[in-house]
Short mmCIF file of C-alpha atoms in Angstrom, two decimals:
data_model
loop_
_atom_site.label_atom_id
_atom_site.label_comp_id
_atom_site.label_asym_id
_atom_site.label_seq_id
_atom_site.Cartn_x
_atom_site.Cartn_y
_atom_site.Cartn_z
CA MET A 1 6.30 -28.15 -28.47
CA SER A 2 7.90 -27.71 -32.18
CA LYS A 3 11.62 -26.65 -33.17
CA PHE A 4 10.65 -23.81 -35.12
CA LYS A 5 7.59 -22.47 -32.29
CA LEU A 6 11.05 -23.12 -29.56
CA LEU A 7 13.25 -20.68 -31.88
CA LEU A 8 11.01 -18.24 -32.55
CA LEU A 9 10.79 -17.89 -28.87
CA PHE A 10 14.10 -17.12 -28.63
CA PHE A 11 14.44 -14.78 -31.49
CA PHE A 12 11.43 -13.34 -28.92
CA ILE A 13 13.94 -14.02 -26.00
CA SER A 14 16.72 -12.09 -28.33
CA PHE A 15 15.46 -9.11 -28.51
CA ASN A 16 14.33 -8.63 -25.03
CA LEU A 17 18.60 -9.26 -24.28
CA LYS A 18 18.70 -6.61 -26.85
CA SER A 19 16.77 -4.14 -25.63
CA GLN A 20 17.42 -4.80 -22.05
CA PHE A 21 14.10 -3.45 -20.72
CA SER A 22 10.46 -5.22 -19.78
CA ASN A 23 8.14 -4.23 -21.64
CA PHE A 24 5.38 -4.05 -19.44
CA SER A 25 0.65 -4.29 -20.96
CA GLN A 26 0.14 -2.61 -17.82
CA PHE A 27 3.13 0.47 -19.16
CA TYR A 28 1.47 3.26 -16.44
CA SER A 29 1.82 1.01 -13.20
CA SER A 30 5.35 1.37 -14.11
CA PRO A 31 5.89 5.22 -14.83
CA LEU A 32 9.80 5.38 -13.84
CA ASN A 33 9.90 2.24 -16.59
CA LEU A 34 7.81 4.42 -19.00
CA ASN A 35 9.17 8.18 -18.30
CA PRO A 36 11.41 10.21 -15.78
CA ALA A 37 9.32 12.55 -16.17
CA MET A 38 6.27 11.04 -14.85
CA THR A 39 8.70 10.89 -11.54
CA GLY A 40 6.64 12.58 -8.68
CA LEU A 41 3.66 12.41 -10.97
CA GLY A 42 1.22 11.90 -7.76
CA GLU A 43 -0.27 13.79 -4.89
CA PHE A 44 2.45 13.47 -2.25
CA GLY A 45 4.41 9.73 -2.10
CA ARG A 46 4.11 6.62 -4.42
CA PHE A 47 4.87 3.35 -4.24
CA GLY A 48 4.35 0.36 -6.45
CA VAL A 49 4.36 -3.18 -7.64
CA LEU A 50 4.59 -5.12 -10.62
CA PHE A 51 5.20 -7.84 -11.74
CA ARG A 52 5.51 -10.43 -15.51
CA ASN A 53 4.24 -13.83 -16.49
CA GLN A 54 4.97 -14.00 -19.64
CA TRP A 55 4.21 -17.47 -21.92
CA PRO A 56 3.91 -19.71 -18.05
CA MET A 57 3.06 -22.87 -20.12
CA VAL A 58 6.45 -22.76 -20.92
CA SER A 59 8.48 -24.41 -17.64
CA ASP A 60 10.83 -22.14 -15.78
CA GLY A 61 10.06 -19.31 -18.57
CA LEU A 62 10.08 -15.46 -17.85
CA TYR A 63 8.44 -13.26 -15.14
CA ASP A 64 9.57 -9.78 -14.11
CA ILE A 65 9.08 -7.45 -10.98
CA SER A 66 9.85 -3.38 -10.93
CA SER A 67 8.56 -2.16 -7.75
CA TRP A 68 9.60 1.79 -7.87
CA ILE A 69 8.58 4.82 -5.04
CA ASP A 70 8.78 8.45 -5.84
CA TYR A 71 7.65 12.04 -3.65
CA ASN A 72 6.45 15.80 -4.88
CA PHE A 73 7.35 18.22 -3.88
CA LEU A 74 5.01 20.43 -4.40
CA LYS A 75 6.62 23.26 -3.14
CA SER A 76 10.64 22.94 -4.04
CA ASN A 77 8.66 21.76 -8.34
CA PHE A 78 11.41 18.41 -7.49
CA SER A 79 10.40 14.65 -7.34
CA VAL A 80 12.45 11.92 -7.02
CA GLY A 81 12.36 8.06 -8.01
CA LEU A 82 14.24 4.73 -6.85
CA ASN A 83 12.42 2.04 -9.37
CA PHE A 84 14.27 -1.69 -9.25
CA SER A 85 13.19 -4.01 -11.70
CA LYS A 86 14.41 -7.92 -11.88
CA GLU A 87 13.72 -10.30 -14.86
CA ASN A 88 14.17 -13.28 -14.56
CA LYS A 89 14.86 -15.63 -18.26
CA ASN A 90 15.10 -19.21 -16.99
CA ILE A 91 15.80 -20.86 -20.38
CA LEU A 92 18.32 -18.83 -21.15
CA ASN A 93 19.32 -18.88 -17.31
CA LEU A 94 20.29 -15.51 -17.24
CA LYS A 95 19.67 -13.14 -14.34
CA THR A 96 19.21 -9.69 -14.89
CA SER A 97 18.32 -6.70 -11.47
CA ILE A 98 17.69 -2.87 -12.41
CA VAL A 99 18.63 -0.34 -9.94
CA SER A 100 17.75 3.41 -11.70
CA PRO A 101 17.74 6.92 -9.84
CA SER A 102 15.30 9.50 -11.72
CA LEU A 103 15.48 13.37 -10.55
CA SER A 104 12.09 14.96 -11.69
CA TYR A 105 11.19 19.94 -12.02
CA GLU A 106 8.07 20.84 -13.26
CA LEU A 107 7.13 23.42 -15.16
CA LYS A 108 3.62 25.07 -14.63
CA MET A 109 3.34 27.23 -17.92
CA ASN A 110 -0.38 28.95 -16.66
CA TYR A 111 -3.03 27.53 -15.12
CA LYS A 112 -3.66 25.12 -17.71
CA TRP A 113 -0.87 23.79 -18.89
CA VAL A 114 2.12 21.22 -16.55
CA VAL A 115 5.02 20.72 -18.00
CA ARG A 116 7.52 18.26 -16.57
CA TYR A 117 11.47 17.40 -17.54
CA GLY A 118 13.01 13.78 -15.47
CA ILE A 119 16.40 12.35 -16.62
CA GLN A 120 17.28 8.64 -14.99
CA PHE A 121 20.19 6.67 -13.79
CA SER A 122 20.18 2.87 -14.14
CA LEU A 123 23.04 0.10 -12.73
CA PHE A 124 22.33 -3.08 -15.00
CA ASN A 125 24.27 -6.59 -13.21
CA SER A 126 23.84 -9.26 -15.07
CA ASN A 127 24.08 -12.54 -14.69
CA PHE A 128 24.78 -15.81 -16.85
CA ASN A 129 24.85 -19.31 -15.52
CA SER A 130 26.28 -21.77 -18.39
CA SER A 131 27.16 -24.64 -16.20
CA ASP A 132 24.04 -25.74 -17.53
CA LEU A 133 23.48 -25.41 -20.75
CA ILE A 134 23.77 -29.12 -22.46
CA PHE A 135 24.68 -28.18 -26.23
CA PHE A 136 23.98 -30.75 -28.94
CA ASP A 137 27.77 -32.84 -28.60
CA GLN A 138 26.97 -33.37 -25.50
CA LEU A 139 24.28 -36.14 -26.23
CA ASN A 140 25.00 -39.66 -26.97
CA GLN A 141 23.00 -42.23 -28.53
CA ASN A 142 23.16 -44.39 -24.73
CA GLY A 143 21.37 -41.06 -22.57
CA THR A 144 24.89 -40.46 -21.84
CA LEU A 145 26.32 -36.65 -21.43
CA SER A 146 29.96 -36.17 -22.83
CA PRO A 147 32.15 -32.56 -22.55
CA THR A 148 31.79 -30.09 -24.54
CA SER A 149 34.06 -28.86 -27.09
CA GLU A 150 32.27 -25.75 -27.06
CA ASN A 151 35.50 -23.08 -26.47
CA PHE A 152 34.31 -19.65 -25.72
CA ILE A 153 35.08 -16.93 -24.23
CA TYR A 154 32.65 -14.66 -22.09
CA ASN A 155 31.56 -13.28 -17.86
CA GLU A 156 28.99 -15.02 -16.65
CA LYS A 157 28.65 -11.58 -14.36
CA LEU A 158 27.91 -8.05 -16.07
CA ASN A 159 28.32 -4.66 -14.64
CA SER A 160 26.84 -1.76 -16.97
CA PHE A 161 25.62 2.37 -15.99
CA SER A 162 23.33 3.93 -19.03
CA ILE A 163 20.81 6.95 -18.87
CA SER A 164 17.96 7.76 -19.72
CA SER A 165 15.18 11.25 -20.36
CA GLY A 166 11.98 12.09 -20.78
CA LEU A 167 9.56 14.88 -21.43
CA LEU A 168 5.47 14.77 -20.28
CA ALA A 169 2.78 17.75 -20.87
CA TYR A 170 -0.45 17.82 -19.39
CA SER A 171 -3.77 18.99 -18.78
CA GLU A 172 -6.78 18.42 -17.13
CA LYS A 173 -7.41 15.98 -19.62
CA ILE A 174 -5.33 15.55 -22.18
CA TRP A 175 -1.19 14.42 -21.82
CA GLY A 176 1.26 13.35 -23.86
CA GLY A 177 4.52 12.72 -23.22
CA PHE A 178 8.21 10.99 -24.63
CA SER A 179 11.62 9.62 -23.76
CA ILE A 180 14.25 8.08 -24.69
CA PHE A 181 16.18 5.08 -22.63
CA ASN A 182 19.65 4.13 -22.78
CA LEU A 183 21.05 7.54 -24.18
CA ASN A 184 24.62 6.39 -23.60
CA ARG A 185 24.85 3.39 -25.39
CA PRO A 186 25.81 0.23 -22.62
CA ASN A 187 28.27 -2.15 -23.99
CA LEU A 188 25.82 -5.31 -23.31
CA SER A 189 28.21 -7.87 -24.85
CA TYR A 190 29.20 -10.71 -22.70
CA VAL A 191 32.45 -11.83 -24.54
CA ASN A 192 34.77 -9.98 -26.21
CA SER A 193 33.16 -8.16 -28.18
CA ASP A 194 31.57 -3.80 -28.56
CA THR A 195 27.52 -4.68 -28.42
CA LYS A 196 26.16 -1.73 -27.64
CA LEU A 197 23.02 -1.10 -26.10
CA GLU A 198 19.92 -0.19 -28.25
CA ARG A 199 17.68 3.59 -27.48
CA LEU A 200 14.61 2.72 -26.65
CA TYR A 201 12.05 6.16 -28.15
CA SER A 202 9.08 6.53 -26.65
CA ILE A 203 5.68 8.46 -26.79
CA HIS A 204 3.00 7.93 -25.20
CA PHE A 205 -0.32 10.62 -25.82
CA GLY A 206 -4.47 9.74 -24.07
CA PHE A 207 -6.95 11.82 -23.56
CA ARG A 208 -10.07 11.71 -20.33
CA ASN A 209 -13.56 12.35 -20.74
CA LYS A 210 -15.25 12.06 -17.51
CA ASN A 211 -18.56 12.65 -18.82
CA LEU A 212 -18.39 9.94 -21.30
CA LYS A 213 -16.44 8.66 -19.15
CA ILE A 214 -13.05 6.31 -20.61
CA SER A 215 -9.28 7.05 -21.26
CA PRO A 216 -8.81 6.08 -25.41
CA SER A 217 -4.01 6.31 -25.65
CA PHE A 218 -2.06 4.90 -27.60
CA HIS A 219 1.80 3.97 -27.06
CA PHE A 220 4.21 3.48 -29.44
CA LYS A 221 7.27 2.93 -29.32
CA LYS A 222 11.45 1.59 -30.97
CA ILE A 223 14.88 -0.17 -30.23
CA SER A 224 15.70 -0.44 -33.34
CA THR A 225 13.99 -1.25 -36.07
CA PHE A 226 11.50 -2.82 -33.96
CA ASN A 227 8.58 -1.03 -33.60
CA GLN A 228 5.11 -1.87 -31.23
CA LEU A 229 2.46 0.33 -30.29
CA ASP A 230 -0.93 -0.55 -27.98
CA ILE A 231 -3.64 1.69 -28.62
CA GLY A 232 -6.68 0.91 -26.05
CA THR A 233 -8.99 2.83 -23.80
CA TYR A 234 -9.90 2.88 -19.93
CA PHE A 235 -13.25 2.50 -18.89
CA ASP A 236 -14.19 5.10 -15.66
CA LEU A 237 -17.15 2.33 -13.19
CA ASN A 238 -15.67 3.91 -10.02
CA PRO A 239 -14.21 2.58 -8.26
CA LEU A 240 -14.51 -0.05 -11.07
CA SER A 241 -12.42 0.32 -14.67
CA PHE A 242 -12.32 -1.43 -17.36
CA GLY A 243 -8.94 -1.46 -19.98
CA ILE A 244 -8.54 -2.76 -23.63
CA TRP A 245 -5.90 -2.90 -25.81
CA TYR A 246 -4.84 -3.94 -29.30
CA ARG A 247 -0.85 -4.74 -29.75
CA GLY A 248 1.21 -5.07 -32.47
CA ILE A 249 1.27 -3.21 -36.49
CA PRO A 250 -0.40 -4.87 -38.86
CA ILE A 251 0.38 -3.00 -41.46
CA ASP A 252 3.86 -4.33 -40.64
CA LYS A 253 4.79 -7.23 -41.65
CA LYS A 254 8.19 -7.74 -40.02
CA ASN A 255 5.68 -7.78 -36.45
CA SER A 256 4.37 -10.40 -36.58
CA PHE A 257 3.96 -9.82 -32.38
CA ASN A 258 0.47 -9.14 -31.88
CA SER A 259 -2.67 -9.76 -29.01
CA LEU A 260 -5.35 -8.03 -27.44
CA ILE A 261 -4.79 -7.11 -23.90
CA GLY A 262 -7.39 -6.73 -20.90
CA SER A 263 -7.64 -5.42 -17.33
CA VAL A 264 -9.53 -4.10 -14.35
CA SER A 265 -8.58 -2.32 -11.78
CA LEU A 266 -10.02 -1.72 -8.35
CA ASN A 267 -9.10 2.00 -7.18
CA GLN A 268 -10.16 2.09 -2.99
CA LYS A 269 -8.51 5.58 -1.51
CA ASN A 270 -5.08 6.01 -1.17
CA ILE A 271 -4.44 1.82 -3.16
CA ASN A 272 -5.33 0.80 -6.16
CA ILE A 273 -4.64 -3.14 -7.32
CA SER A 274 -4.90 -3.82 -11.17
CA TYR A 275 -5.33 -7.02 -13.40
CA SER A 276 -4.17 -7.63 -17.04
CA TYR A 277 -4.20 -10.34 -19.44
CA ASP A 278 -2.23 -10.73 -22.88
CA TYR A 279 -3.83 -12.82 -25.47
CA ASN A 280 -1.72 -13.92 -28.27
CA ILE A 281 -3.75 -13.34 -31.95
CA SER A 282 -0.96 -13.18 -33.89
CA SER A 283 -0.63 -17.66 -35.37
CA VAL A 284 3.50 -17.15 -34.26
CA LEU A 285 2.72 -17.43 -30.56
CA ARG A 286 -1.01 -18.60 -29.94
CA SER A 287 0.28 -22.13 -28.53
CA PHE A 288 2.17 -20.30 -26.09
CA ARG A 289 -0.95 -19.33 -24.51
CA GLY A 290 -1.00 -15.91 -22.76
CA SER A 291 0.97 -13.23 -19.84
CA HIS A 292 -0.63 -12.11 -16.57
CA GLU A 293 -0.12 -9.59 -15.24
CA ILE A 294 -0.50 -7.45 -11.58
CA SER A 295 0.32 -4.32 -10.04
CA ILE A 296 0.14 -2.62 -6.47
CA ILE A 297 0.02 1.16 -6.11
CA TYR A 298 0.27 3.45 -3.19
CA ASN A 299 -0.58 6.63 -2.84
CA PHE A 300 0.57 8.02 0.80
CA ASN A 301 2.10 11.12 2.57
CA PHE A 302 5.18 11.66 5.01
CA LEU A 303 4.16 14.88 6.25
CA ARG A 304 1.01 13.75 7.52
CA ARG A 305 -0.75 18.03 8.05
CA ASP A 306 -3.85 18.71 7.41
CA ILE A 307 -3.63 20.69 3.87
CA PRO A 308 -6.45 22.29 1.28
CA PRO A 309 -8.28 19.76 -1.19
CA LYS A 310 -6.24 18.32 -4.24
CA ASN A 311 -7.36 19.71 -6.24
CA VAL A 312 -6.62 23.35 -5.14
CA ARG A 313 -3.22 22.94 -4.56
CA TYR A 314 -1.84 21.57 -8.19
CA LEU A 315 -3.20 20.22 -11.52
CA GLU A 316 -3.66 16.82 -11.37
CA CYS A 317 -2.29 14.48 -13.96
CA PRO A 318 -5.56 13.44 -15.83
CA ILE A 319 -3.67 9.46 -16.46
CA PRO A 320 -5.78 6.07 -15.00
CA ASN A 321 -4.87 4.91 -11.92
CA PHE A 322 -2.95 7.47 -10.90
#
């Protein structure tokens, strides 16, 4: 791998560190990472796991995993959830764990529209191990290593706290949401400096056409000066569904991370299993090949009693795979 490509790789990693946010292609399979208002969006309870292997051809590189659980208390209009995410960036000896409890409230505007508000609190724990790092001044001509002259003060462990919030509105066919993460902008510096975590703004919208069995949607998010757009559609061929997506903003010259994303999902009774693959089409990242994601969502009910059909009890959100 050329030095130029490695520099681009580390640039992308530094963006990820600055945002402190997992960039999943199956963003609807990790709803608490997308919008706190999606907490408890299912019929009763849901449990999910989403794993992403970023650029597998980079040995010992990057992978993210997110597991979550939520429950909808229909009578009270409140829902609670808990999200646990872990990011391993072995290239930089950096590991981050995030625990995020969330709470949402549902307001039925009428028989056709529902509005939900959610709030989320996140606890970050990051560990940075510099013992395996090798600096240029350590390299000797005979292949041995000398002590480095680098002298910097840093913290190997970092704990921080952030607040996020979001809104979601939906009808039988349409949904739209807006969320803001890291409202309080906590400090994430490993050295004695003030490095504020950037706010992440997310807009997501879509609709479902049951006759054509398609669900077009888009997801736009902004972090500082970095913008990203995911636009595509799902094709519902029950029990299978397929998705095709484009990621990138062609008119934005600053954004060179473009990719095509394909997915396939199997929905059987209370469980949904999905797989997606990102194919990099930009010249910058083409040699890194693609990324894999696998998700599992399981729906459960603690009450276990006879109840009326769900279309009688509540208005179901049309987001696919829910």
